[in-house]
Amino acid sequence: VESVAFRFECECESEEVRLARASPRHAVRNKASPKAAAMASINPQYQQIGEQFTQHYYQIFDSNRQGLVALYNDSSLLTFEGEQFMGATSIVQKIVSLPFQTVQHQVVKADCQPNPSNGGVIVFVTGNLIVDGGAATPLKFAQVFHLAPSGGSFFCQNDMFRLNIG
């Protein structure tokens, strides 16, 4: 998995899909019905894209939080425990400022859906968070990503995070 500038590139996308996504006219030509038009903009590799992004994101988060800046852009939004941040720099400043030295994400489940309005992917992740070696008391978390296409790759347009406490 490769990250270029502020983008995540999925290795699973075929050349045929890349060409179709690069030309918005493909979806416009297929105007048989609104449902057909929506289906035309669904990325058929949404599951693989979501799963690869999730693995890539948490690998970077757990080893070098500053490196996450490459997965966001200036229009990206993060809601972290109800607090909102906009732009890659602001988002990563928040993530880097979290009060722990070490962290390990254990993904329990990652559910993925295509976003037919932009050819993107929505990912809902649940899992365990082990901070500062506290494996005996992992924290439960939920996180949602909206991955938006940009120039043949994806970036995290929206990110929502909550600890599941209580």
Coordinates of N, CA, C and O in Angstrom, one line a residue:
V1 N 0.9 -1.2 0.0 CA 0.0 0.0 0.0 C 0.9 1.2 0.0 O 1.8 1.3 0.8
E2 N 0.6 2.1 -0.9 CA 1.4 3.3 -1.1 C 0.7 4.6 -0.8 O -0.5 4.7 -1.1
S3 N 1.3 5.5 -0.1 CA 0.7 6.8 0.2 C 1.4 7.9 -0.6 O 2.6 8.0 -0.5
V4 N 0.7 8.6 -1.5 CA 1.4 9.6 -2.3 C 0.8 11.0 -1.8 O -0.4 11.2 -1.9
A5 N 1.6 11.9 -1.5 CA 1.2 13.2 -1.0 C 0.2 13.0 0.1 O 0.5 12.4 1.1
F6 N -1.1 13.5 -0.1 CA -2.1 13.3 0.9 C -3.1 12.3 0.5 O -4.3 12.3 0.9
R7 N -2.7 11.3 -0.3 CA -3.6 10.3 -0.8 C -3.2 8.9 -0.4 O -2.1 8.6 -0.2
F8 N -4.2 8.1 -0.4 CA -4.1 6.6 -0.2 C -4.4 5.9 -1.5 O -5.5 6.2 -2.0
E9 N -3.5 5.2 -2.0 CA -3.8 4.4 -3.3 C -4.0 3.0 -3.0 O -3.2 2.3 -2.4
C10 N -5.2 2.5 -3.4 CA -5.5 1.1 -3.2 C -4.9 0.3 -4.3 O -5.0 0.6 -5.5
E11 N -4.2 -0.8 -4.0 CA -3.6 -1.6 -5.0 C -4.6 -2.5 -5.7 O -4.2 -3.2 -6.7
C12 N -5.8 -2.5 -5.3 CA -6.8 -3.5 -5.8 C -7.5 -2.9 -7.0 O -8.2 -3.7 -7.7
E13 N -7.4 -1.7 -7.3 CA -8.2 -1.1 -8.4 C -7.7 -1.4 -9.8 O -6.5 -1.2 -10.0
S14 N -8.5 -1.9 -10.7 CA -8.0 -2.3 -12.0 C -7.9 -1.1 -12.9 O -8.5 0.0 -12.6
E15 N -7.2 -1.2 -14.0 CA -7.0 -0.1 -14.9 C -8.3 0.3 -15.5 O -8.6 1.4 -15.7
E16 N -9.2 -0.7 -15.8 CA -10.5 -0.4 -16.3 C -11.3 0.4 -15.4 O -12.0 1.4 -15.8
V17 N -11.3 0.1 -14.1 CA -12.0 0.9 -13.1 C -11.4 2.3 -13.0 O -12.2 3.3 -12.9
R18 N -10.1 2.4 -13.0 CA -9.4 3.7 -12.9 C -9.9 4.6 -14.1 O -10.1 5.8 -13.9
L19 N -9.9 4.1 -15.3 CA -10.3 4.8 -16.5 C -11.7 5.3 -16.4 O -12.1 6.4 -16.7
A20 N -12.6 4.4 -16.0 CA -14.0 4.7 -15.8 C -14.2 5.8 -14.8 O -15.0 6.7 -15.0
R21 N -13.5 5.8 -13.7 CA -13.6 6.8 -12.6 C -13.0 8.1 -13.1 O -13.5 9.1 -12.6
A22 N -12.0 8.0 -13.9 CA -11.4 9.3 -14.4 C -12.3 10.1 -15.3 O -12.1 11.3 -15.5
S23 N -13.2 9.4 -16.0 CA -14.1 10.1 -16.9 C -15.5 10.1 -16.4 O -16.2 9.2 -16.4
P24 N -15.9 11.3 -15.8 CA -17.2 11.4 -15.3 C -18.3 11.2 -16.3 O -19.5 10.9 -16.0
R25 N -18.0 11.3 -17.6 CA -19.0 11.2 -18.7 C -19.5 9.7 -18.7 O -20.6 9.5 -19.2
H26 N -18.8 8.8 -18.2 CA -19.3 7.4 -18.2 C -20.6 7.3 -17.4 O -21.5 6.7 -17.8
A27 N -20.7 7.9 -16.2 CA -21.9 7.9 -15.4 C -23.0 8.7 -16.0 O -24.1 8.4 -15.9
V28 N -22.6 9.8 -16.7 CA -23.6 10.7 -17.3 C -24.3 10.0 -18.5 O -25.5 10.0 -18.7
R29 N -23.5 9.2 -19.3 CA -24.1 8.5 -20.5 C -25.1 7.5 -20.1 O -26.0 7.2 -20.8
N30 N -24.9 6.9 -18.9 CA -25.8 5.8 -18.5 C -27.0 6.4 -17.7 O -27.0 6.3 -16.5
K31 N -27.9 7.0 -18.4 CA -29.1 7.6 -17.8 C -30.3 6.8 -17.9 O -31.4 7.4 -18.1
A32 N -30.3 5.5 -17.9 CA -31.4 4.7 -18.1 C -32.4 4.9 -16.9 O -33.6 4.9 -17.1
S33 N -31.9 5.1 -15.7 CA -32.7 5.4 -14.5 C -31.8 6.0 -13.5 O -30.6 5.8 -13.5
P34 N -32.4 6.6 -12.5 CA -31.6 7.1 -11.4 C -30.8 6.0 -10.7 O -29.7 6.2 -10.3
K35 N -31.5 4.9 -10.5 CA -30.8 3.7 -9.9 C -29.6 3.3 -10.7 O -28.5 3.0 -10.2
A36 N -29.8 3.2 -12.0 CA -28.7 2.8 -12.9 C -27.5 3.8 -12.8 O -26.3 3.5 -12.8
A37 N -27.9 5.1 -12.8 CA -26.8 6.2 -12.7 C -26.1 6.1 -11.4 O -24.9 6.2 -11.4
A38 N -26.8 5.8 -10.3 CA -26.1 5.6 -9.0 C -25.2 4.4 -9.0 O -24.1 4.5 -8.5
M39 N -25.7 3.3 -9.6 CA -24.9 2.1 -9.6 C -23.6 2.3 -10.5 O -22.6 1.7 -10.2
A40 N -23.7 3.2 -11.5 CA -22.6 3.4 -12.4 C -21.4 4.1 -11.6 O -20.3 3.9 -12.0
S41 N -21.7 4.8 -10.5 CA -20.7 5.5 -9.8 C -20.2 4.7 -8.6 O -19.4 5.3 -7.8
I42 N -20.7 3.5 -8.4 CA -20.2 2.7 -7.3 C -18.9 2.0 -7.6 O -18.8 1.4 -8.7
N43 N -17.9 2.2 -6.8 CA -16.6 1.6 -7.0 C -16.7 0.1 -6.6 O -17.0 -0.2 -5.5
P44 N -16.6 -0.8 -7.6 CA -16.7 -2.2 -7.3 C -15.7 -2.8 -6.3 O -16.0 -3.8 -5.7
Q45 N -14.6 -2.1 -6.1 CA -13.6 -2.5 -5.1 C -13.8 -1.9 -3.8 O -12.8 -1.8 -3.0
Y46 N -15.0 -1.4 -3.5 CA -15.1 -0.6 -2.2 C -14.7 -1.4 -1.0 O -14.1 -0.9 -0.1
Q47 N -15.0 -2.7 -0.9 CA -14.6 -3.5 0.2 C -13.1 -3.6 0.4 O -12.6 -3.3 1.5
Q48 N -12.4 -3.9 -0.7 CA -10.9 -4.0 -0.6 C -10.3 -2.6 -0.3 O -9.4 -2.5 0.5
I49 N -10.9 -1.5 -0.9 CA -10.3 -0.2 -0.6 C -10.5 0.1 0.9 O -9.6 0.6 1.5
G50 N -11.7 -0.1 1.4 CA -12.0 0.2 2.8 C -11.1 -0.6 3.8 O -10.5 -0.1 4.7
E51 N -10.9 -1.9 3.5 CA -10.1 -2.8 4.3 C -8.6 -2.4 4.3 O -8.0 -2.4 5.3
Q52 N -8.1 -2.1 3.1 CA -6.7 -1.7 2.9 C -6.5 -0.4 3.6 O -5.4 -0.2 4.3
F53 N -7.4 0.6 3.5 CA -7.2 1.9 4.1 C -7.2 1.7 5.6 O -6.3 2.3 6.3
T54 N -8.1 0.9 6.2 CA -8.2 0.7 7.6 C -6.9 0.1 8.2 O -6.3 0.6 9.1
Q55 N -6.4 -0.9 7.5 CA -5.1 -1.5 7.9 C -4.0 -0.5 7.8 O -3.2 -0.3 8.8
H56 N -3.9 0.3 6.7 CA -2.9 1.3 6.5 C -2.9 2.4 7.6 O -1.9 2.8 8.2
Y57 N -4.2 2.9 7.8 CA -4.4 4.0 8.7 C -3.9 3.6 10.1 O -3.1 4.4 10.8
Y58 N -4.3 2.5 10.7 CA -4.0 2.1 12.0 C -2.5 1.7 12.2 O -1.9 1.9 13.2
Q59 N -1.9 1.2 11.1 CA -0.5 0.9 11.1 C 0.3 2.2 11.3 O 1.2 2.3 12.1
I60 N -0.1 3.2 10.6 CA 0.6 4.5 10.7 C 0.3 5.1 12.0 O 1.2 5.6 12.7
F61 N -1.0 5.1 12.5 CA -1.4 5.7 13.7 C -0.5 5.1 14.9 O 0.0 5.8 15.8
D62 N -0.4 3.8 14.9 CA 0.3 3.1 16.0 C 1.8 3.3 16.0 O 2.4 3.1 17.0
S63 N 2.4 3.6 14.8 CA 3.8 3.7 14.8 C 4.4 5.2 14.6 O 5.5 5.5 15.0
N64 N 3.6 6.0 13.9 CA 4.1 7.4 13.6 C 2.9 8.3 13.3 O 2.6 8.5 12.2
R65 N 2.2 8.8 14.4 CA 1.0 9.5 14.2 C 1.1 10.7 13.3 O 0.2 11.1 12.5
Q66 N 2.3 11.3 13.3 CA 2.5 12.5 12.4 C 2.4 12.1 10.9 O 2.0 12.9 10.1
G67 N 2.7 10.8 10.6 CA 2.6 10.4 9.2 C 1.1 10.3 8.7 O 0.9 10.2 7.5
L68 N 0.1 10.5 9.5 CA -1.3 10.5 9.1 C -1.6 11.7 8.2 O -2.6 11.7 7.5
V69 N -0.8 12.7 8.3 CA -1.1 13.9 7.5 C -1.2 13.6 6.0 O -2.0 14.3 5.3
A70 N -0.6 12.6 5.6 CA -0.6 12.2 4.1 C -2.0 11.7 3.7 O -2.3 11.5 2.5
L71 N -2.8 11.3 4.7 CA -4.1 10.7 4.4 C -5.3 11.6 4.4 O -6.4 11.3 4.0
Y72 N -5.0 12.9 4.8 CA -6.0 13.9 4.8 C -5.7 15.0 3.8 O -4.6 15.0 3.3
N73 N -6.6 16.0 3.6 CA -6.3 17.2 2.9 C -6.9 18.4 3.6 O -7.4 18.3 4.7
D74 N -6.8 19.5 2.9 CA -7.2 20.8 3.6 C -8.7 20.8 3.8 O -9.2 21.6 4.7
S75 N -9.5 20.1 3.1 CA -11.0 20.1 3.3 C -11.4 18.9 4.2 O -12.6 18.8 4.5
S76 N -10.5 18.1 4.7 CA -10.9 17.0 5.6 C -11.4 17.5 6.9 O -11.0 18.5 7.4
L77 N -12.4 16.7 7.5 CA -13.0 17.0 8.7 C -12.8 15.9 9.7 O -13.1 14.7 9.3
L78 N -12.5 16.2 11.0 CA -12.4 15.2 12.0 C -13.4 15.6 13.1 O -13.3 16.8 13.6
T79 N -14.2 14.7 13.6 CA -14.9 14.9 14.9 C -14.4 13.9 15.8 O -14.5 12.7 15.6
F80 N -13.7 14.3 16.9 CA -13.1 13.5 17.9 C -13.7 13.7 19.2 O -13.6 14.8 19.8
E81 N -14.5 12.8 19.6 CA -15.3 12.9 20.9 C -16.1 14.2 21.0 O -16.1 14.9 22.0
G82 N -16.7 14.6 19.8 CA -17.5 15.7 19.8 C -16.8 17.0 19.4 O -17.5 18.1 19.2
E83 N -15.5 17.0 19.4 CA -14.7 18.2 19.1 C -14.3 18.2 17.6 O -13.9 17.1 17.1
Q84 N -14.5 19.3 16.9 CA -14.3 19.2 15.4 C -13.0 20.0 15.0 O -12.6 21.0 15.6
F85 N -12.4 19.4 14.0 CA -11.1 19.9 13.4 C -11.2 19.8 11.9 O -11.8 18.9 11.3
M86 N -10.7 20.9 11.2 CA -10.7 20.9 9.8 C -9.3 21.1 9.2 O -8.5 21.9 9.7
G87 N -9.0 20.3 8.2 CA -7.7 20.4 7.5 C -6.7 19.4 8.1 O -6.7 19.1 9.3
A88 N -5.8 18.9 7.2 CA -4.9 17.9 7.6 C -4.0 18.3 8.8 O -3.8 17.5 9.7
T89 N -3.5 19.5 8.8 CA -2.6 19.9 9.8 C -3.3 20.0 11.2 O -2.8 19.5 12.2
S90 N -4.5 20.6 11.2 CA -5.2 20.6 12.5 C -5.6 19.3 13.0 O -5.5 19.0 14.2
I91 N -6.0 18.4 12.1 CA -6.4 17.0 12.5 C -5.2 16.3 13.1 O -5.3 15.7 14.1
V92 N -4.1 16.3 12.4 CA -2.9 15.6 12.9 C -2.4 16.2 14.2 O -1.9 15.5 15.1
Q93 N -2.5 17.5 14.3 CA -2.1 18.1 15.6 C -2.9 17.6 16.8 O -2.4 17.3 17.8
K94 N -4.2 17.4 16.5 CA -5.1 16.8 17.6 C -4.6 15.4 17.9 O -4.5 15.0 19.0
I95 N -4.4 14.6 16.8 CA -4.1 13.2 17.0 C -2.7 13.1 17.8 O -2.6 12.3 18.7
V96 N -1.8 13.9 17.4 CA -0.4 13.8 18.0 C -0.5 14.3 19.4 O 0.3 13.8 20.3
S97 N -1.4 15.2 19.8 CA -1.5 15.7 21.1 C -2.2 14.8 22.1 O -2.3 15.1 23.3
L98 N -2.7 13.6 21.7 CA -3.4 12.7 22.6 C -2.5 12.2 23.7 O -1.3 12.0 23.4
P99 N -3.0 12.1 24.9 CA -2.1 11.9 26.1 C -1.7 10.5 26.3 O -2.0 9.9 27.4
F100 N -1.1 9.9 25.4 CA -0.5 8.5 25.6 C 0.8 8.4 24.8 O 1.0 9.2 23.8
Q101 N 1.7 7.6 25.3 CA 3.0 7.4 24.6 C 2.9 6.3 23.5 O 3.4 6.5 22.5
T102 N 2.3 5.2 23.9 CA 2.1 4.1 22.9 C 0.7 3.7 22.7 O -0.1 3.9 23.7
V103 N 0.3 3.2 21.6 CA -1.0 2.9 21.3 C -1.0 1.7 20.3 O -0.1 1.6 19.4
Q104 N -2.0 0.9 20.5 CA -2.2 -0.3 19.5 C -3.7 -0.4 19.3 O -4.5 -0.5 20.2
H105 N -4.1 -0.3 18.0 CA -5.5 -0.5 17.6 C -5.7 -2.0 17.2 O -4.9 -2.5 16.5
Q106 N -6.7 -2.6 17.8 CA -7.1 -4.0 17.4 C -8.5 -3.8 16.8 O -9.5 -3.6 17.4
V107 N -8.5 -4.0 15.4 CA -9.8 -3.9 14.7 C -10.6 -5.2 14.9 O -10.1 -6.3 14.7
V108 N -11.8 -5.0 15.4 CA -12.7 -6.1 15.6 C -13.5 -6.3 14.3 O -13.7 -7.4 13.8
K109 N -14.0 -5.2 13.8 CA -14.8 -5.3 12.5 C -14.7 -4.0 11.8 O -14.7 -2.9 12.3
A110 N -14.6 -4.1 10.4 CA -14.6 -3.0 9.5 C -15.7 -3.2 8.5 O -15.5 -4.1 7.6
D111 N -16.8 -2.5 8.6 CA -17.9 -2.6 7.6 C -17.7 -1.5 6.6 O -17.5 -0.4 6.9
C112 N -17.8 -1.9 5.3 CA -17.6 -0.9 4.2 C -18.8 -0.8 3.3 O -19.5 -1.8 3.1
Q113 N -19.1 0.4 2.8 CA -20.1 0.6 1.9 C -19.6 1.6 0.8 O -18.8 2.5 1.1
P114 N -20.1 1.4 -0.4 CA -19.8 2.3 -1.5 C -20.6 3.6 -1.3 O -21.7 3.6 -0.8
N115 N -20.0 4.7 -1.7 CA -20.7 6.0 -1.7 C -21.0 6.3 -3.1 O -20.2 6.8 -3.9
P116 N -22.3 6.1 -3.6 CA -22.6 6.3 -5.0 C -22.6 7.8 -5.4 O -22.5 8.1 -6.6
S117 N -22.6 8.7 -4.5 CA -22.7 10.1 -4.9 C -21.3 10.6 -5.4 O -21.2 11.6 -6.1
N118 N -20.2 10.0 -4.9 CA -18.9 10.4 -5.4 C -17.9 9.3 -5.7 O -16.8 9.6 -6.0
G119 N -18.4 8.0 -5.7 CA -17.5 6.9 -6.0 C -16.5 6.6 -4.9 O -15.6 5.9 -5.0
G120 N -16.8 7.2 -3.7 CA -16.0 6.9 -2.5 C -16.4 5.7 -1.7 O -17.2 4.9 -2.2
V121 N -15.9 5.6 -0.5 CA -16.1 4.5 0.4 C -16.3 5.0 1.8 O -15.6 5.9 2.3
I122 N -17.3 4.4 2.4 CA -17.6 4.7 3.8 C -17.2 3.5 4.6 O -17.6 2.3 4.3
V123 N -16.4 3.7 5.7 CA -15.9 2.6 6.5 C -16.3 2.8 8.0 O -16.0 3.9 8.5
F124 N -16.9 1.8 8.6 CA -17.3 1.9 10.0 C -16.5 0.8 10.7 O -16.6 -0.4 10.4
V125 N -15.6 1.3 11.7 CA -14.7 0.4 12.4 C -15.0 0.3 13.8 O -15.3 1.4 14.5
T126 N -15.0 -0.9 14.4 CA -15.1 -1.1 15.8 C -13.9 -1.8 16.3 O -13.4 -2.6 15.5
G127 N -13.5 -1.6 17.5 CA -12.3 -2.3 18.0 C -11.9 -2.0 19.4 O -12.6 -1.3 20.1
N128 N -10.7 -2.4 19.7 CA -10.1 -2.2 21.0 C -8.9 -1.3 20.9 O -8.1 -1.4 19.9
L129 N -8.7 -0.5 21.9 CA -7.6 0.5 21.9 C -6.7 0.2 23.1 O -7.2 0.3 24.2
I130 N -5.5 -0.2 22.9 CA -4.6 -0.5 24.0 C -3.6 0.7 24.1 O -2.8 0.9 23.2
V131 N -3.7 1.4 25.2 CA -2.8 2.6 25.4 C -1.8 2.3 26.5 O -2.1 1.8 27.5
D132 N -0.5 2.7 26.2 CA 0.6 2.7 27.2 C 0.7 1.3 27.9 O 0.8 1.2 29.1
G133 N 0.5 0.2 27.1 CA 0.7 -1.1 27.5 C -0.4 -1.7 28.4 O -0.3 -2.7 29.0
G134 N -1.6 -1.0 28.4 CA -2.7 -1.5 29.2 C -3.6 -2.6 28.6 O -4.8 -2.4 28.5
A135 N -2.9 -3.7 28.2 CA -3.6 -4.8 27.5 C -4.7 -5.4 28.4 O -5.7 -5.9 27.9
A136 N -4.6 -5.3 29.7 CA -5.6 -5.8 30.6 C -6.9 -5.0 30.6 O -7.9 -5.6 30.9
T137 N -6.8 -3.8 30.2 CA -8.0 -2.9 30.2 C -8.1 -2.1 28.9 O -8.0 -0.9 28.9
P138 N -8.3 -2.9 27.8 CA -8.5 -2.1 26.5 C -9.7 -1.3 26.5 O -10.7 -1.6 27.1
L139 N -9.6 -0.2 25.8 CA -10.8 0.7 25.6 C -11.5 0.3 24.3 O -10.8 0.0 23.3
K140 N -12.8 0.3 24.3 CA -13.6 0.1 23.1 C -13.7 1.4 22.3 O -13.9 2.4 22.9
F141 N -13.6 1.3 21.0 CA -13.8 2.5 20.2 C -14.6 2.2 18.9 O -14.7 1.0 18.5
A142 N -15.1 3.3 18.3 CA -15.8 3.2 17.0 C -15.3 4.4 16.2 O -15.1 5.5 16.8
Q143 N -15.1 4.1 14.9 CA -14.6 5.2 14.1 C -15.2 5.0 12.7 O -15.4 3.9 12.2
V144 N -15.6 6.1 12.1 CA -16.1 6.1 10.7 C -15.2 7.0 9.8 O -14.8 8.1 10.2
F145 N -14.9 6.4 8.6 CA -14.1 7.2 7.6 C -15.0 7.3 6.4 O -15.7 6.4 6.0
H146 N -14.9 8.5 5.7 CA -15.5 8.6 4.4 C -14.3 8.9 3.5 O -13.6 9.9 3.6
L147 N -14.0 7.9 2.7 CA -12.8 8.0 1.7 C -13.3 8.6 0.4 O -14.2 8.0 -0.2
A148 N -12.8 9.7 0.0 CA -13.2 10.3 -1.2 C -12.1 10.2 -2.3 O -10.9 10.2 -2.0
P149 N -12.6 9.9 -3.5 CA -11.6 9.8 -4.6 C -11.0 11.1 -5.0 O -11.7 12.2 -4.9
S150 N -9.8 11.1 -5.4 CA -9.1 12.3 -5.9 C -7.9 11.8 -6.8 O -6.9 11.3 -6.3
G151 N -8.1 12.0 -8.1 CA -7.0 11.8 -9.0 C -6.5 10.3 -9.0 O -5.3 10.0 -9.1
G152 N -7.4 9.4 -9.0 CA -7.0 7.9 -9.0 C -6.6 7.4 -7.7 O -6.2 6.2 -7.6
S153 N -6.7 8.1 -6.6 CA -6.4 7.6 -5.3 C -7.5 8.1 -4.4 O -8.5 8.7 -4.8
F154 N -7.3 7.9 -3.1 CA -8.4 8.3 -2.1 C -7.7 9.1 -0.9 O -6.6 8.9 -0.6
F155 N -8.5 10.0 -0.3 CA -8.1 10.6 0.9 C -9.2 10.6 1.9 O -10.4 10.3 1.5
C156 N -8.9 10.8 3.1 CA -10.0 10.7 4.2 C -10.6 12.1 4.2 O -10.1 13.1 4.7
Q157 N -11.9 12.2 3.7 CA -12.6 13.4 3.7 C -13.3 13.7 5.1 O -13.2 14.8 5.6
N158 N -13.8 12.6 5.7 CA -14.5 12.7 7.0 C -14.0 11.6 7.9 O -13.8 10.5 7.4
D159 N -13.8 11.9 9.1 CA -13.3 11.0 10.1 C -14.1 11.3 11.4 O -14.0 12.4 11.9
M160 N -14.8 10.3 12.0 CA -15.5 10.5 13.3 C -15.0 9.4 14.2 O -15.1 8.2 13.9
F161 N -14.6 9.8 15.4 CA -14.1 8.9 16.4 C -14.8 9.0 17.8 O -15.0 10.2 18.2
R162 N -15.1 7.9 18.4 CA -15.7 7.9 19.7 C -15.2 6.7 20.5 O -15.1 5.6 20.0
L163 N -14.9 6.9 21.8 CA -14.7 5.8 22.7 C -16.0 5.3 23.1 O -17.0 6.1 23.3
N164 N -16.2 4.0 23.3 CA -17.4 3.4 23.7 C -17.3 3.2 25.2 O -16.9 2.1 25.6
I165 N -17.7 4.2 26.0 CA -17.6 4.0 27.5 C -19.0 4.0 28.1 O -19.8 4.8 27.7
G166 N -19.1 3.1 29.0 CA -20.4 3.0 29.8 C -21.3 2.0 29.3 O -22.0 1.4 29.0

